[in-house]
Every structure is written in C-alpha cells, then in structure tokens.
CSV table of C-alpha atoms and ligand atoms in Angstrom, one decimal:
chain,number,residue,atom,x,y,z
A,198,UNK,CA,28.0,-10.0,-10.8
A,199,UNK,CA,26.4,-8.1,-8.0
A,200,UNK,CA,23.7,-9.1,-5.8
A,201,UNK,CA,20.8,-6.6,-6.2
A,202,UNK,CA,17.3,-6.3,-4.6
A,203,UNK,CA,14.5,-5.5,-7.4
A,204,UNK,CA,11.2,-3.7,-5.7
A,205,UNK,CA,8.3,-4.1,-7.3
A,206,UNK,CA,9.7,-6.4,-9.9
A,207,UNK,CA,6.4,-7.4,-11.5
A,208,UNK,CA,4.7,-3.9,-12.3
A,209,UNK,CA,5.4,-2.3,-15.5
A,210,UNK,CA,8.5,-0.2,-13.8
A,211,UNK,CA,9.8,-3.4,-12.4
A,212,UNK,CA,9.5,-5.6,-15.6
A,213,UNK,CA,11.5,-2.7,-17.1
A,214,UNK,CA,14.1,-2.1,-14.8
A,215,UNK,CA,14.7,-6.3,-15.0
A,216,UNK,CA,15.8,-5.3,-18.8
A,217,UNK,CA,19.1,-3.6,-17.7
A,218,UNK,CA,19.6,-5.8,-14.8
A,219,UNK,CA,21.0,-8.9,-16.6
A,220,UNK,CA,24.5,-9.2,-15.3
A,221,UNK,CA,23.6,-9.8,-12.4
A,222,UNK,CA,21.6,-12.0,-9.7
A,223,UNK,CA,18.7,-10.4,-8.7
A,224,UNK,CA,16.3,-11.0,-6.2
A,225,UNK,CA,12.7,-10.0,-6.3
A,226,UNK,CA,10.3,-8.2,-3.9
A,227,UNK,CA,7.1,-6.9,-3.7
A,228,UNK,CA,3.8,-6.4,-1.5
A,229,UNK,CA,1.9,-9.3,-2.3
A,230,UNK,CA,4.8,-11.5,-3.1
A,231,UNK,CA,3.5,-13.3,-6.0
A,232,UNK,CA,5.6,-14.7,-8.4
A,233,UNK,CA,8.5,-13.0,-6.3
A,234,UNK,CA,11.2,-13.8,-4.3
A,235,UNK,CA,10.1,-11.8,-0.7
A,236,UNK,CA,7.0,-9.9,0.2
A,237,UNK,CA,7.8,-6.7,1.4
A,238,UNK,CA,5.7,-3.4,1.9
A,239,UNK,CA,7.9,-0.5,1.4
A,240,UNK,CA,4.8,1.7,3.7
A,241,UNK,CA,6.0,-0.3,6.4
A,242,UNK,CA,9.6,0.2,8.2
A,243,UNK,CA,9.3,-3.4,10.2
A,244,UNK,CA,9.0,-4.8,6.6
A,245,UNK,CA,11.7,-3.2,4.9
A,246,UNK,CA,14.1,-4.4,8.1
A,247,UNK,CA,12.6,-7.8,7.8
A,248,UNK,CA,13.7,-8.1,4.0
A,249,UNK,CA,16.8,-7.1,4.2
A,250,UNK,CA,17.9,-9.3,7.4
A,251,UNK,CA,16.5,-11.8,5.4
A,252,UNK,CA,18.3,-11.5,2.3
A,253,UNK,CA,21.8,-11.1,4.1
A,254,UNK,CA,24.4,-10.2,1.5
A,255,UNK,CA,23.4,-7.5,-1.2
A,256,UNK,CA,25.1,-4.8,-3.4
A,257,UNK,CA,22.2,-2.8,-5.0
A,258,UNK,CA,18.4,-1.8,-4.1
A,259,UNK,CA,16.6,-0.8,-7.4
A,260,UNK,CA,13.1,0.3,-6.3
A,261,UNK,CA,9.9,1.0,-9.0
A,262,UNK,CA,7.6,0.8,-6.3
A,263,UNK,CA,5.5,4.2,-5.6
A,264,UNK,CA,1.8,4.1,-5.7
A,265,UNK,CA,0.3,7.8,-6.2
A,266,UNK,CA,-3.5,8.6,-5.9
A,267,UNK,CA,-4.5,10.7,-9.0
A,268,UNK,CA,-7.5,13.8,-8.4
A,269,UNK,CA,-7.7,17.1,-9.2
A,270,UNK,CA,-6.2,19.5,-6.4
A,271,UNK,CA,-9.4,20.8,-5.2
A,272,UNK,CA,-10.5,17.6,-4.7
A,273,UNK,CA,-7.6,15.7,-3.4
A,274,UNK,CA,-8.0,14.5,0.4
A,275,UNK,CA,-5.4,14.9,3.4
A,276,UNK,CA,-5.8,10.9,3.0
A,277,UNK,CA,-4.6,10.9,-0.7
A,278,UNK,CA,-2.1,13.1,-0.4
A,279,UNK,CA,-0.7,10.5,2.6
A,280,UNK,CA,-1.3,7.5,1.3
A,281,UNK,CA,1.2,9.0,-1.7
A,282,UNK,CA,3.7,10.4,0.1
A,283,UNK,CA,4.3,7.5,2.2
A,284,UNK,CA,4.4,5.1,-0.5
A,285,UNK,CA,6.4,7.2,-3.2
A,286,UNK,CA,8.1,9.4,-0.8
A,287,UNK,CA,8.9,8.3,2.8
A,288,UNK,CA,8.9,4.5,1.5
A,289,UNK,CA,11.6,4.8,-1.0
A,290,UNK,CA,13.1,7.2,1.7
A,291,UNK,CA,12.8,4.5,4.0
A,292,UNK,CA,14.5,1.9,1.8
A,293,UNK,CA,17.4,3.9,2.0
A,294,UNK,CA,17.8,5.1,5.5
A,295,UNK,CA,17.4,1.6,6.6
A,296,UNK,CA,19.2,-0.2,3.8
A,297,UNK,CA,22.0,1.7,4.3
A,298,UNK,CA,23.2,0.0,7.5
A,299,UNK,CA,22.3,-3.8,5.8
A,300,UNK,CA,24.2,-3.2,2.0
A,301,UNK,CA,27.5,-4.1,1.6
A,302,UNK,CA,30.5,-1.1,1.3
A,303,UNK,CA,30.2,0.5,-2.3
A,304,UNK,CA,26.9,-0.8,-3.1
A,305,UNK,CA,24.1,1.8,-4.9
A,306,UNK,CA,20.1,2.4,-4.3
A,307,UNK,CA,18.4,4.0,-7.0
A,308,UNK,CA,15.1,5.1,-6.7
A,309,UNK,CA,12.1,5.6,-9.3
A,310,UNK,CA,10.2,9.1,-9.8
A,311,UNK,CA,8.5,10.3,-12.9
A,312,UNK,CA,8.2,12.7,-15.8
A,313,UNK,CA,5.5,14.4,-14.3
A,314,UNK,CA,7.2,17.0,-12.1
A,315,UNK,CA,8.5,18.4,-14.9
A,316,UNK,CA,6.1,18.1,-17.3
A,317,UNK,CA,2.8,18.4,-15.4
A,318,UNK,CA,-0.6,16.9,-16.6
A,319,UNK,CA,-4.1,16.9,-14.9
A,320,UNK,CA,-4.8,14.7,-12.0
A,321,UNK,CA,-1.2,14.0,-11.0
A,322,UNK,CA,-0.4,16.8,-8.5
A,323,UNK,CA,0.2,14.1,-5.5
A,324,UNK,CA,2.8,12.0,-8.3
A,325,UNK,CA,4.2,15.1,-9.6
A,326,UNK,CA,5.2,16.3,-5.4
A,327,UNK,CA,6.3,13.4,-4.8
A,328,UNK,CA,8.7,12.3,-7.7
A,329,UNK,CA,9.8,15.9,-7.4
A,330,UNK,CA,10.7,15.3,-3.7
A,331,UNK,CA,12.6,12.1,-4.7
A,332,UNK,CA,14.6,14.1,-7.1
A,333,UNK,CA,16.2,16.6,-4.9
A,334,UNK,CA,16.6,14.0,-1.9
A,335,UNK,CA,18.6,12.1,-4.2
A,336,UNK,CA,20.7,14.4,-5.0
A,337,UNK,CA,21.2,15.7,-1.4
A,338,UNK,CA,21.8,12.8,0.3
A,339,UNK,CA,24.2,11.9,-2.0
A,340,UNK,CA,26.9,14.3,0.0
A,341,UNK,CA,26.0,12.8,2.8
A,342,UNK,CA,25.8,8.6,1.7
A,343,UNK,CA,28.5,6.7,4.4
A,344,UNK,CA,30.3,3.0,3.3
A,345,UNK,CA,31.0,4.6,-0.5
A,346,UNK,CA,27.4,4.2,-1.0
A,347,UNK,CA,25.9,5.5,-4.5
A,348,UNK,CA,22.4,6.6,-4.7
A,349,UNK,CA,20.5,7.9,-7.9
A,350,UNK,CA,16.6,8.0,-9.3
A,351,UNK,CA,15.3,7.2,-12.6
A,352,UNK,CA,12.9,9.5,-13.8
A,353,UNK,CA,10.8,8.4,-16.9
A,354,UNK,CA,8.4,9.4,-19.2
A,355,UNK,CA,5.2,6.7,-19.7
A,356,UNK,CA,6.5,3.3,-21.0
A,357,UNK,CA,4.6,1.7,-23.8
A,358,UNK,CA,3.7,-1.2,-22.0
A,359,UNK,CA,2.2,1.4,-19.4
A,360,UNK,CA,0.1,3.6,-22.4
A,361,UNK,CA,-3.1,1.4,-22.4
A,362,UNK,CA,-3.4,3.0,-18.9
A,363,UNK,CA,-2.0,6.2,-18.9
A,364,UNK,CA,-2.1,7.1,-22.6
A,365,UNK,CA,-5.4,8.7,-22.3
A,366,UNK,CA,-4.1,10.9,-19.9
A,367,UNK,CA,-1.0,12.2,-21.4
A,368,UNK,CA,-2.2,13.8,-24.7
A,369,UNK,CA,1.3,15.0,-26.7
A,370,UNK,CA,3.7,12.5,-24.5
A,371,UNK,CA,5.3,10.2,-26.6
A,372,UNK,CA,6.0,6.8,-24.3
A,373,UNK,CA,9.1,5.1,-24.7
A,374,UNK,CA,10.2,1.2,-24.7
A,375,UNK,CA,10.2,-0.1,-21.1
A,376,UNK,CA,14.1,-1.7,-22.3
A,377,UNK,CA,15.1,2.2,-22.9
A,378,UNK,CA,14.0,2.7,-19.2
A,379,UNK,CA,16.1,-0.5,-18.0
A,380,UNK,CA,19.6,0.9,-19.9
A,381,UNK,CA,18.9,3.8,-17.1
A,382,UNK,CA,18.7,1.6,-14.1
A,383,UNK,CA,21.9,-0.4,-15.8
A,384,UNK,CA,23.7,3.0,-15.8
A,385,UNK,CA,22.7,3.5,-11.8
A,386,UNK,CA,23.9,0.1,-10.8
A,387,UNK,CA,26.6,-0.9,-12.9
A,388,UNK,CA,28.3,2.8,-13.6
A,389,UNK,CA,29.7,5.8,-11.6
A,390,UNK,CA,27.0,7.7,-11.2
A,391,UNK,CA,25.9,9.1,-7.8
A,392,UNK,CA,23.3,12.1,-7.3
A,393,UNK,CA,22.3,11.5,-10.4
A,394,UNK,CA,18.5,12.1,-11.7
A,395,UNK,CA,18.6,9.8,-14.5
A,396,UNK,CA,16.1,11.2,-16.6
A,397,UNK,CA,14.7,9.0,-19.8
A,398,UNK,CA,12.3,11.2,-22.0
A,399,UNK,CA,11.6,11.0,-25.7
B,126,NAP,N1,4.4,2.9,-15.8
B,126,NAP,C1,4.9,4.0,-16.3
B,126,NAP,O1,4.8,4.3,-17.5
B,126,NAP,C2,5.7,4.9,-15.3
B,126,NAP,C3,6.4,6.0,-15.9
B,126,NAP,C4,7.2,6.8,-15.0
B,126,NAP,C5,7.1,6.6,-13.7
B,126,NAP,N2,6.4,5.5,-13.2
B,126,NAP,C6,6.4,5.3,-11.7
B,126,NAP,O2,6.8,4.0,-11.5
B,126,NAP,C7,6.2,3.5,-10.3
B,126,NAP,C8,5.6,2.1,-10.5
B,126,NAP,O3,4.7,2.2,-11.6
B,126,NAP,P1,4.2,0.9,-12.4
B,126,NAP,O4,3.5,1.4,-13.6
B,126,NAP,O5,5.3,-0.1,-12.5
B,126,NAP,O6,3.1,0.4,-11.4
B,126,NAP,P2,2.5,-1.1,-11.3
B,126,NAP,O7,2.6,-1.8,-12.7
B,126,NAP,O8,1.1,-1.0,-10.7
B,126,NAP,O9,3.4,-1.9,-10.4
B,126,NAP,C9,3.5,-1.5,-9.0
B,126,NAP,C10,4.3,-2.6,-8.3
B,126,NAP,O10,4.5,-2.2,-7.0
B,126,NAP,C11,4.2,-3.2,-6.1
B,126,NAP,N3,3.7,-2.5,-4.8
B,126,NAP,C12,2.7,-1.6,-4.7
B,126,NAP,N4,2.7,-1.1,-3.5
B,126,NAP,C13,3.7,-1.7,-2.8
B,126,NAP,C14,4.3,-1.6,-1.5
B,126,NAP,N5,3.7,-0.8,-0.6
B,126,NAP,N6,5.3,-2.3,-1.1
B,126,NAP,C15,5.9,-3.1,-2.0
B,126,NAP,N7,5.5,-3.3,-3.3
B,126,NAP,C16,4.4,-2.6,-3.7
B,126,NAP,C17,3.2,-4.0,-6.7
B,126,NAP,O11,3.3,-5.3,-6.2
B,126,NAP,P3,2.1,-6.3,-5.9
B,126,NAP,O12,1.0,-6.1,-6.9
B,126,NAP,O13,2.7,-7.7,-5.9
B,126,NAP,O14,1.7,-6.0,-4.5
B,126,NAP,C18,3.6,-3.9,-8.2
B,126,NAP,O15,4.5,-4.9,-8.5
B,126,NAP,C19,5.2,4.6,-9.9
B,126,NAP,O16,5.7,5.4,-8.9
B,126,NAP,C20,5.0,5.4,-11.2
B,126,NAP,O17,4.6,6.7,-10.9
B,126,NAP,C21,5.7,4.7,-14.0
C-alpha cells in the first residue's frame, strides 16, 4: 500500500482517478478544502510546500487539478491565457519541481492534460496549449527525474459524468466511464511506466 496525495479529489477528474486508487491510502487535497483532507492551491508555490511538509511521508502525487478559461482565440485575453497556464501548466509543473525534494525514493507524480490537444474543438485553444505542454514536459523530464522518481500524465477524452457540461461542446466525441479513466492513473501509480502520456480515448 502506498501513500499517495490525490489533487483535486472531488472534481469530476478527481472522483475518477479515486476509482483506480484503491489499494492504497490516499489523502485528499484541494483549493477550498471541503470534504478533503488539506487545502492546497496548486497557483501558489508557498501552498504546495505547505502541503507537502505537512503530510510528511508520501509515495505518489496524482494531480486532476487544471482550471482552463475557454474563448475563441481572437477573443482570448493576456489574463485568460495566464490564469490557464498557471493553473494547468506551471501549477502541475510546480507540484513536481517542489514535490520532488518531499516524496519518498521511487515514488511517481502523474499529471492530468486532455484530449483536446490532439483533437481540437472551438473555445479550447488555452486547454488544448496547455495539456499539450504537459504532455511533452512529461515526457522530458522523465530523463532527468532524481531519487528513481516516475512521472507520467493522463490524457482523457470527456468523462460521462463530465458530458452534461461539456457535451454540447464536443459534437462527435464519444465520453468514456470516469472508472476507464481511473484504470489509467492505476497504471501510473502502481506499474512501470515513466514518460508515459497515458492516453484514454474511445
Ligand atoms: N471532466 C472531463 O471530462 C475532463 C476530461 C479530460 C481532461 N480533463 C481535465 O481535468 C482537469 C479537471 O477537470 P474536472 O472536470 O475534474 O474539473 P472540476 O470538476 O471543476 O474539478 C476541479 C477540481 O480542482 C480543484 N481546484 C481548482 N483550482 C484549484 C487550485 N488552484 N488548487 C487546488 N485545487 C483546485 C477544485 O477544488 P475546490 O472546488 O475544492 O476548490 C475541484 O476539486 C482539467 O484540467 C480538465 O481539463 C477533464
């Protein structure tokens, strides 16, 4: 049983990735902290340090958090584009450079991104960069991880708990079961894998 840190663990990503995480105990985090373990806000570096000295012994980091603003291009602000890159991107980038000194030897982060930057839809550009950006540091950094550290991203298409929201959006995506998308994050932290995009599409 491995100790592992769950981000976001009551959004749709999070209540998915809990799915595949059975084995093992897992501590929650998010923002607001409710219904959680520890707050944490994954924009915010003092945070992030903050959770970790706090939780002391750990194995894994599973993170679904990313919040994206959605607009078209030509109307997307300097301030939507940075409010999504350091949520999706530096925050998740973040976890890791400053997790990495707080895990314990052979432990794993794995990181969430998003169908999107390979199948692009309207209104997603800032998601699409982003996810797209998590992908290839993921498998970069993986050359370069120290302690036998493992790192990987699960990239998803929509869940079906998520299609009342993003359905409309998504005309010819097929969503899949949000316990499909938690065998993924089981393969991360309980298997081999490292530089892995873990990709889950139907
Ligand atoms: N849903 C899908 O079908 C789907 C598919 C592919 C990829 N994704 C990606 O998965 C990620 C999560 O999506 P979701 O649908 O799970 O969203 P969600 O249901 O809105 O959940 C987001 C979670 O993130 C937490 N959160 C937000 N900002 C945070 C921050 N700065 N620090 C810490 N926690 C924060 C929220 O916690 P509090 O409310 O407690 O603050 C909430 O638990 C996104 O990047 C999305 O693009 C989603």
């Amino acid at each position: 049983m491995k100790t592992v840190i769950l981000i976001g663990a009551m959004g749709k990503m999070g209540q998915a990735a809990l799915t595949g995480l059975g084995n093992h105990k897992v501590i929650t985090a998010s923002r607001s902290g409710k219904d959680v373990d520890y707050k944490v806000d994954i924009t915010d570096e003092g945070s992030i340090r903050n959770l970790y000295e706090q939780v002391g012994h750990f194995d894994a980091v599973v993170n679904t958090v990313g919040q994206c603003e959605y607009a078209n291009f030509t109307e997307m602000t300097e301030a939507q584009w940075m409010s999504t890159v350091m949520s999706k991107m530096m925050g998740q980038i973040n976890l890791v450079r400053i997790g990495q000194d707080f895990i314990a030897e052979s432990g794993s982060f794995t990181l969430i991104s998003g169908i999107l930057n390979v199948k692009p839809i309207p209104y997603a550009i800032a998601d699409a960069t982003t996810s797209g950006a998590i992908d290839t540091f993921v498998k970069c950094v993986a050359y370069e991880m120290p302690k036998k550290l493992r790192i990987n991203v699960v990239n998803p298409t929509v869940l079906v708990e998520a299609w009342d929201v993003y359905g409309e959006m998504m005309p010819g995506f097929e969503p899949v079961q949000g316990t499909l998308v938690g065998k993924a994050f089981e393969r991360s932290v309980d298997g081999f894998l490292t530089g892995e995009v873990i990709y889950v599409d139907a």
